[in-house]
Amino acid sequence: MTFSIVARHGDAYGVAVASKFLAVGAVVPDARLGVGAVATQSFARFAYREELLARLAAGEGAQEALAAATALDEGRETRQVGVVGTGTAATFTGSECNAWAGGVAREEGDTAYAIQGNILTGPEVVEAMEGAWRESAGRPLAQRLLAALVAGDAAGGDSRGRQSAALYAVEPGSGYDGCGVLADLRVDDHSDPVTELGRLLSEWEMYFGKPEDVQPLDGALADEVRERLARAGFEGGDLATALADWAGNANYEARLTSDGIDRRVLEALRAATA
């Protein structure tokens, strides 16, 4: 009923998942800073999330942790699980999962991933997800997870249709106030949940992402920003203060920097004062 990717990129961990199932994000994904990430699906055993993360935290590798956890579960042949730890990845598909069901797990340099799905249109879904993951090398983890999910959806995804999707990822210092939550997004009931998840991720990164493509606030750019801030009702005094007041009012304060103005903040200011 579900396809997912569990992955590590450097010291970031996360899960992206989609399904013909209401609020899949409430059941499948979990991740913990400095430890790993887990996806439990196909007659999901919710307890796997804490069990596997606890085993990873205790020093077990992904394969070892997954083998031990499934051995204790009498219903394991109906389950599907993906897990990634500090340097390892593993996936499990029980013999009683509904077809098509399967997965792949690999470790490559500073990344590792487990991709799995059940009741899929075919193995091409997993293959497309793995290809998208590799092709997105160099991009941030959340964007790579989304790219894999988009590819799986385009390749056929859940054979029953679409309903929900989710993305949960953690990274030290990321997110609101540096809390470590890189992304925490759910589309619980939607006709095109993966596309909607992509829209939400773009919004999340705007509100909680780190500054990017920063330009110094001097010369013609400083004049433009000052004029646009005045047009928006934020004028007088120090330019940096006026910009901070406007950005704070729009909830863009995470993207403020003393080095100048973030590209996306500048785009938003231009759009707001066009």
GROMACS .gro file of C-alpha atoms in nm:
model
  274
    1MET     CA    1   0.000   0.000   0.000
    2THR     CA    2   0.304   0.222   0.023
    3PHE     CA    3   0.639   0.323  -0.127
    4SER     CA    4   0.913   0.494   0.070
    5ILE     CA    5   1.277   0.592   0.086
    6VAL     CA    6   1.477   0.603   0.409
    7ALA     CA    7   1.814   0.774   0.372
    8ARG     CA    8   2.120   0.933   0.526
    9HIS     CA    9   2.315   1.216   0.366
   10GLY     CA   10   2.611   1.316   0.580
   11ASP     CA   11   2.469   1.371   0.929
   12ALA     CA   12   2.110   1.418   0.807
   13TYR     CA   13   1.851   1.138   0.819
   14GLY     CA   14   1.503   1.124   0.674
   15VAL     CA   15   1.208   0.941   0.522
   16ALA     CA   16   0.975   1.022   0.234
   17VAL     CA   17   0.664   0.811   0.178
   18ALA     CA   18   0.345   0.803  -0.029
   19SER     CA   19   0.045   0.574  -0.026
   20LYS     CA   20  -0.322   0.511  -0.107
   21PHE     CA   21  -0.383   0.534   0.266
   22LEU     CA   22  -0.510   0.814   0.485
   23ALA     CA   23  -0.239   1.013   0.668
   24VAL     CA   24   0.051   0.781   0.590
   25GLY     CA   25   0.284   1.021   0.771
   26ALA     CA   26   0.114   0.937   1.101
   27VAL     CA   27   0.229   0.575   1.076
   28VAL     CA   28   0.531   0.507   0.855
   29PRO     CA   29   0.825   0.749   0.913
   30ASP     CA   30   1.054   0.824   1.205
   31ALA     CA   31   1.407   0.962   1.245
   32ARG     CA   32   1.635   1.061   1.529
   33LEU     CA   33   1.929   1.303   1.529
   34GLY     CA   34   2.265   1.127   1.523
   35VAL     CA   35   2.101   0.784   1.515
   36GLY     CA   36   1.907   0.696   1.201
   37ALA     CA   37   1.569   0.670   1.029
   38VAL     CA   38   1.298   0.406   0.989
   39ALA     CA   39   0.996   0.337   0.769
   40THR     CA   40   0.745   0.069   0.876
   41GLN     CA   41   0.472  -0.025   0.628
   42SER     CA   42   0.250  -0.307   0.497
   43PHE     CA   43   0.051  -0.400   0.808
   44ALA     CA   44   0.290  -0.157   0.974
   45ARG     CA   45   0.412  -0.239   1.321
   46PHE     CA   46   0.431   0.103   1.485
   47ALA     CA   47   0.660  -0.031   1.761
   48TYR     CA   48   0.933  -0.095   1.502
   49ARG     CA   49   1.004   0.276   1.496
   50GLU     CA   50   1.119   0.299   1.856
   51GLU     CA   51   1.266  -0.053   1.864
   52LEU     CA   52   1.489   0.001   1.562
   53LEU     CA   53   1.600   0.350   1.660
   54ALA     CA   54   1.687   0.223   2.007
   55ARG     CA   55   1.896  -0.059   1.858
   56LEU     CA   56   2.075   0.183   1.628
   57ALA     CA   57   2.141   0.416   1.921
   58ALA     CA   58   2.291   0.123   2.111
   59GLY     CA   59   2.544   0.069   1.832
   60GLU     CA   60   2.384  -0.203   1.620
   61GLY     CA   61   2.412  -0.174   1.243
   62ALA     CA   62   2.099  -0.142   1.030
   63GLN     CA   63   2.105  -0.502   0.910
   64GLU     CA   64   2.171  -0.640   1.257
   65ALA     CA   65   1.898  -0.427   1.413
   66LEU     CA   66   1.643  -0.516   1.146
   67ALA     CA   67   1.717  -0.889   1.165
   68ALA     CA   68   1.682  -0.889   1.544
   69ALA     CA   69   1.359  -0.687   1.544
   70THR     CA   70   1.185  -0.892   1.274
   71ALA     CA   71   1.292  -1.221   1.437
   72LEU     CA   72   1.087  -1.125   1.744
   73ASP     CA   73   0.777  -1.037   1.540
   74GLU     CA   74   0.534  -1.320   1.466
   75GLY     CA   75   0.370  -1.105   1.198
   76ARG     CA   76   0.694  -1.025   1.018
   77GLU     CA   77   0.598  -1.196   0.691
   78THR     CA   78   0.323  -0.937   0.640
   79ARG     CA   79   0.556  -0.643   0.710
   80GLN     CA   80   0.790  -0.422   0.513
   81VAL     CA   81   1.058  -0.213   0.681
   82GLY     CA   82   1.344   0.013   0.576
   83VAL     CA   83   1.613   0.137   0.814
   84VAL     CA   84   1.929   0.346   0.786
   85GLY     CA   85   2.191   0.395   1.057
   86THR     CA   86   2.516   0.588   1.082
   87GLY     CA   87   2.685   0.390   0.809
   88THR     CA   88   2.449   0.111   0.706
   89ALA     CA   89   2.113   0.049   0.541
   90ALA     CA   90   1.875  -0.245   0.529
   91THR     CA   91   1.532  -0.332   0.392
   92PHE     CA   92   1.295  -0.620   0.466
   93THR     CA   93   0.995  -0.745   0.269
   94GLY     CA   94   0.793  -1.027   0.422
   95SER     CA   95   0.683  -1.320   0.205
   96GLU     CA   96   0.314  -1.237   0.263
   97CYS     CA   97   0.328  -0.874   0.146
   98ASN     CA   98   0.088  -0.802  -0.139
   99ALA     CA   99   0.246  -0.792  -0.484
  100TRP     CA  100   0.431  -0.620  -0.624
  101ALA     CA  101   0.653  -0.587  -0.321
  102GLY     CA  102   1.027  -0.548  -0.283
  103GLY     CA  103   1.312  -0.312  -0.209
  104VAL     CA  104   1.680  -0.228  -0.227
  105ALA     CA  105   1.934  -0.102   0.027
  106ARG     CA  106   2.281   0.037  -0.038
  107GLU     CA  107   2.561   0.234   0.128
  108GLU     CA  108   2.763   0.473  -0.091
  109GLY     CA  109   3.026   0.702   0.063
  110ASP     CA  110   2.862   0.947   0.303
  111THR     CA  111   2.512   0.831   0.202
  112ALA     CA  112   2.299   0.524   0.259
  113TYR     CA  113   1.944   0.444   0.156
  114ALA     CA  114   1.671   0.184   0.171
  115ILE     CA  115   1.389   0.199  -0.084
  116GLN     CA  116   1.085  -0.027  -0.055
  117GLY     CA  117   0.724  -0.059  -0.162
  118ASN     CA  118   0.426  -0.293  -0.169
  119ILE     CA  119   0.111  -0.315  -0.382
  120LEU     CA  120   0.312  -0.128  -0.644
  121THR     CA  121   0.254  -0.127  -1.018
  122GLY     CA  122   0.587  -0.312  -1.048
  123PRO     CA  123   0.960  -0.310  -0.973
  124GLU     CA  124   1.002  -0.007  -1.197
  125VAL     CA  125   0.880   0.209  -0.908
  126VAL     CA  126   1.175   0.114  -0.686
  127GLU     CA  127   1.413   0.137  -0.981
  128ALA     CA  128   1.294   0.487  -1.068
  129MET     CA  129   1.329   0.600  -0.707
  130GLU     CA  130   1.685   0.470  -0.684
  131GLY     CA  131   1.775   0.640  -1.012
  132ALA     CA  132   1.634   0.972  -0.893
  133TRP     CA  133   1.822   0.945  -0.564
  134ARG     CA  134   2.150   0.897  -0.744
  135GLU     CA  135   2.083   1.168  -1.000
  136SER     CA  136   2.010   1.419  -0.723
  137ALA     CA  137   2.354   1.379  -0.563
  138GLY     CA  138   2.481   1.709  -0.425
  139ARG     CA  139   2.139   1.846  -0.335
  140PRO     CA  140   2.013   1.871   0.027
  141LEU     CA  141   1.864   1.556   0.180
  142ALA     CA  142   1.502   1.674   0.184
  143GLN     CA  143   1.517   1.760  -0.185
  144ARG     CA  144   1.674   1.422  -0.266
  145LEU     CA  145   1.403   1.239  -0.073
  146LEU     CA  146   1.134   1.432  -0.258
  147ALA     CA  147   1.302   1.365  -0.594
  148ALA     CA  148   1.293   0.991  -0.525
  149LEU     CA  149   0.928   1.006  -0.423
  150VAL     CA  150   0.833   1.206  -0.733
  151ALA     CA  151   1.009   0.950  -0.954
  152GLY     CA  152   0.833   0.660  -0.785
  153ASP     CA  153   0.497   0.830  -0.824
  154ALA     CA  154   0.562   0.901  -1.191
  155ALA     CA  155   0.663   0.538  -1.248
  156GLY     CA  156   0.327   0.413  -1.121
  157GLY     CA  157   0.354   0.419  -0.743
  158ASP     CA  158   0.080   0.250  -0.543
  159SER     CA  159  -0.127   0.042  -0.786
  160ARG     CA  160  -0.449   0.142  -0.605
  161GLY     CA  161  -0.397   0.516  -0.656
  162ARG     CA  162  -0.294   0.822  -0.453
  163GLN     CA  163  -0.407   0.965  -0.122
  164SER     CA  164  -0.131   1.082   0.114
  165ALA     CA  165   0.240   1.156   0.139
  166ALA     CA  166   0.488   1.272   0.402
  167LEU     CA  167   0.847   1.379   0.452
  168TYR     CA  168   1.029   1.380   0.784
  169ALA     CA  169   1.400   1.456   0.818
  170VAL     CA  170   1.644   1.566   1.087
  171GLU     CA  171   1.984   1.738   1.075
  172PRO     CA  172   2.187   1.907   1.351
  173GLY     CA  173   2.127   2.283   1.357
  174SER     CA  174   1.855   2.283   1.092
  175GLY     CA  175   1.494   2.395   1.119
  176TYR     CA  176   1.321   2.652   1.334
  177ASP     CA  177   1.555   2.793   1.599
  178GLY     CA  178   1.810   2.525   1.506
  179CYS     CA  179   1.591   2.255   1.662
  180GLY     CA  180   1.725   1.988   1.426
  181VAL     CA  181   1.403   1.921   1.231
  182LEU     CA  182   1.507   1.960   0.868
  183ALA     CA  183   1.153   1.896   0.743
  184ASP     CA  184   0.829   1.772   0.898
  185LEU     CA  185   0.552   1.771   0.637
  186ARG     CA  186   0.235   1.571   0.581
  187VAL     CA  187  -0.029   1.566   0.311
  188ASP     CA  188  -0.298   1.353   0.472
  189ASP     CA  189  -0.572   1.336   0.207
  190HIS     CA  190  -0.519   1.478  -0.143
  191SER     CA  191  -0.577   1.381  -0.505
  192ASP     CA  192  -0.210   1.453  -0.591
  193PRO     CA  193  -0.025   1.424  -0.260
  194VAL     CA  194   0.332   1.402  -0.390
  195THR     CA  195   0.299   1.723  -0.591
  196GLU     CA  196   0.142   1.893  -0.290
  197LEU     CA  197   0.427   1.767  -0.072
  198GLY     CA  198   0.671   1.932  -0.310
  199ARG     CA  199   0.488   2.263  -0.277
  200LEU     CA  200   0.494   2.239   0.102
  201LEU     CA  201   0.866   2.156   0.104
  202SER     CA  202   0.939   2.469  -0.098
  203GLU     CA  203   0.738   2.674   0.153
  204TRP     CA  204   0.908   2.501   0.448
  205GLU     CA  205   1.251   2.582   0.309
  206MET     CA  206   1.147   2.945   0.260
  207TYR     CA  207   1.035   2.983   0.622
  208PHE     CA  208   1.291   2.762   0.797
  209GLY     CA  209   1.581   2.723   0.554
  210LYS     CA  210   1.925   2.874   0.588
  211PRO     CA  211   2.031   3.180   0.383
  212GLU     CA  212   2.146   3.101   0.030
  213ASP     CA  213   2.296   3.298  -0.258
  214VAL     CA  214   2.348   3.600  -0.032
  215GLN     CA  215   2.423   3.935  -0.200
  216PRO     CA  216   2.584   4.230  -0.017
  217LEU     CA  217   2.345   4.515   0.056
  218ASP     CA  218   2.529   4.799  -0.110
  219GLY     CA  219   2.512   5.017  -0.419
  220ALA     CA  220   2.215   4.980  -0.650
  221LEU     CA  221   2.082   4.673  -0.468
  222ALA     CA  222   2.073   4.860  -0.137
  223ASP     CA  223   1.886   5.146  -0.304
  224GLU     CA  224   1.636   4.903  -0.454
  225VAL     CA  225   1.576   4.721  -0.126
  226ARG     CA  226   1.536   5.049   0.066
  227GLU     CA  227   1.284   5.176  -0.190
  228ARG     CA  228   1.085   4.851  -0.187
  229LEU     CA  229   1.081   4.841   0.194
  230ALA     CA  230   0.949   5.196   0.199
  231ARG     CA  231   0.680   5.096  -0.050
  232ALA     CA  232   0.584   4.813   0.188
  233GLY     CA  233   0.566   5.053   0.482
  234PHE     CA  234   0.904   4.976   0.638
  235GLU     CA  235   1.113   5.290   0.597
  236GLY     CA  236   1.345   5.520   0.779
  237GLY     CA  237   1.648   5.446   0.990
  238ASP     CA  238   1.894   5.167   0.930
  239LEU     CA  239   1.841   4.950   0.621
  240ALA     CA  240   1.925   4.626   0.801
  241THR     CA  241   1.670   4.705   1.073
  242ALA     CA  242   1.399   4.787   0.820
  243LEU     CA  243   1.471   4.464   0.634
  244ALA     CA  244   1.462   4.263   0.957
  245ASP     CA  245   1.129   4.423   1.051
  246TRP     CA  246   0.976   4.338   0.713
  247ALA     CA  247   1.120   3.984   0.708
  248GLY     CA  248   1.003   3.921   1.065
  249ASN     CA  249   0.653   4.038   0.974
  250ALA     CA  250   0.654   3.788   0.684
  251ASN     CA  251   0.806   3.508   0.901
  252TYR     CA  252   1.128   3.499   0.697
  253GLU     CA  253   1.360   3.574   0.990
  254ALA     CA  254   1.543   3.239   0.957
  255ARG     CA  255   1.683   3.365   0.626
  256LEU     CA  256   1.823   3.691   0.761
  257THR     CA  257   2.200   3.732   0.756
  258SER     CA  258   2.439   4.012   0.845
  259ASP     CA  259   2.623   3.945   0.517
  260GLY     CA  260   2.348   4.094   0.301
  261ILE     CA  261   2.018   3.966   0.162
  262ASP     CA  262   1.918   3.609   0.088
  263ARG     CA  263   1.812   3.537  -0.271
  264ARG     CA  264   1.468   3.403  -0.176
  265VAL     CA  265   1.402   3.693   0.060
  266LEU     CA  266   1.490   3.935  -0.219
  267GLU     CA  267   1.257   3.750  -0.457
  268ALA     CA  268   0.977   3.763  -0.200
  269LEU     CA  269   1.030   4.136  -0.140
  270ARG     CA  270   1.022   4.206  -0.513
  271ALA     CA  271   0.704   4.001  -0.553
  272ALA     CA  272   0.537   4.176  -0.257
  273THR     CA  273   0.618   4.522  -0.391
  274ALA     CA  274   0.579   4.465  -0.764
   0.00000   0.00000   0.00000
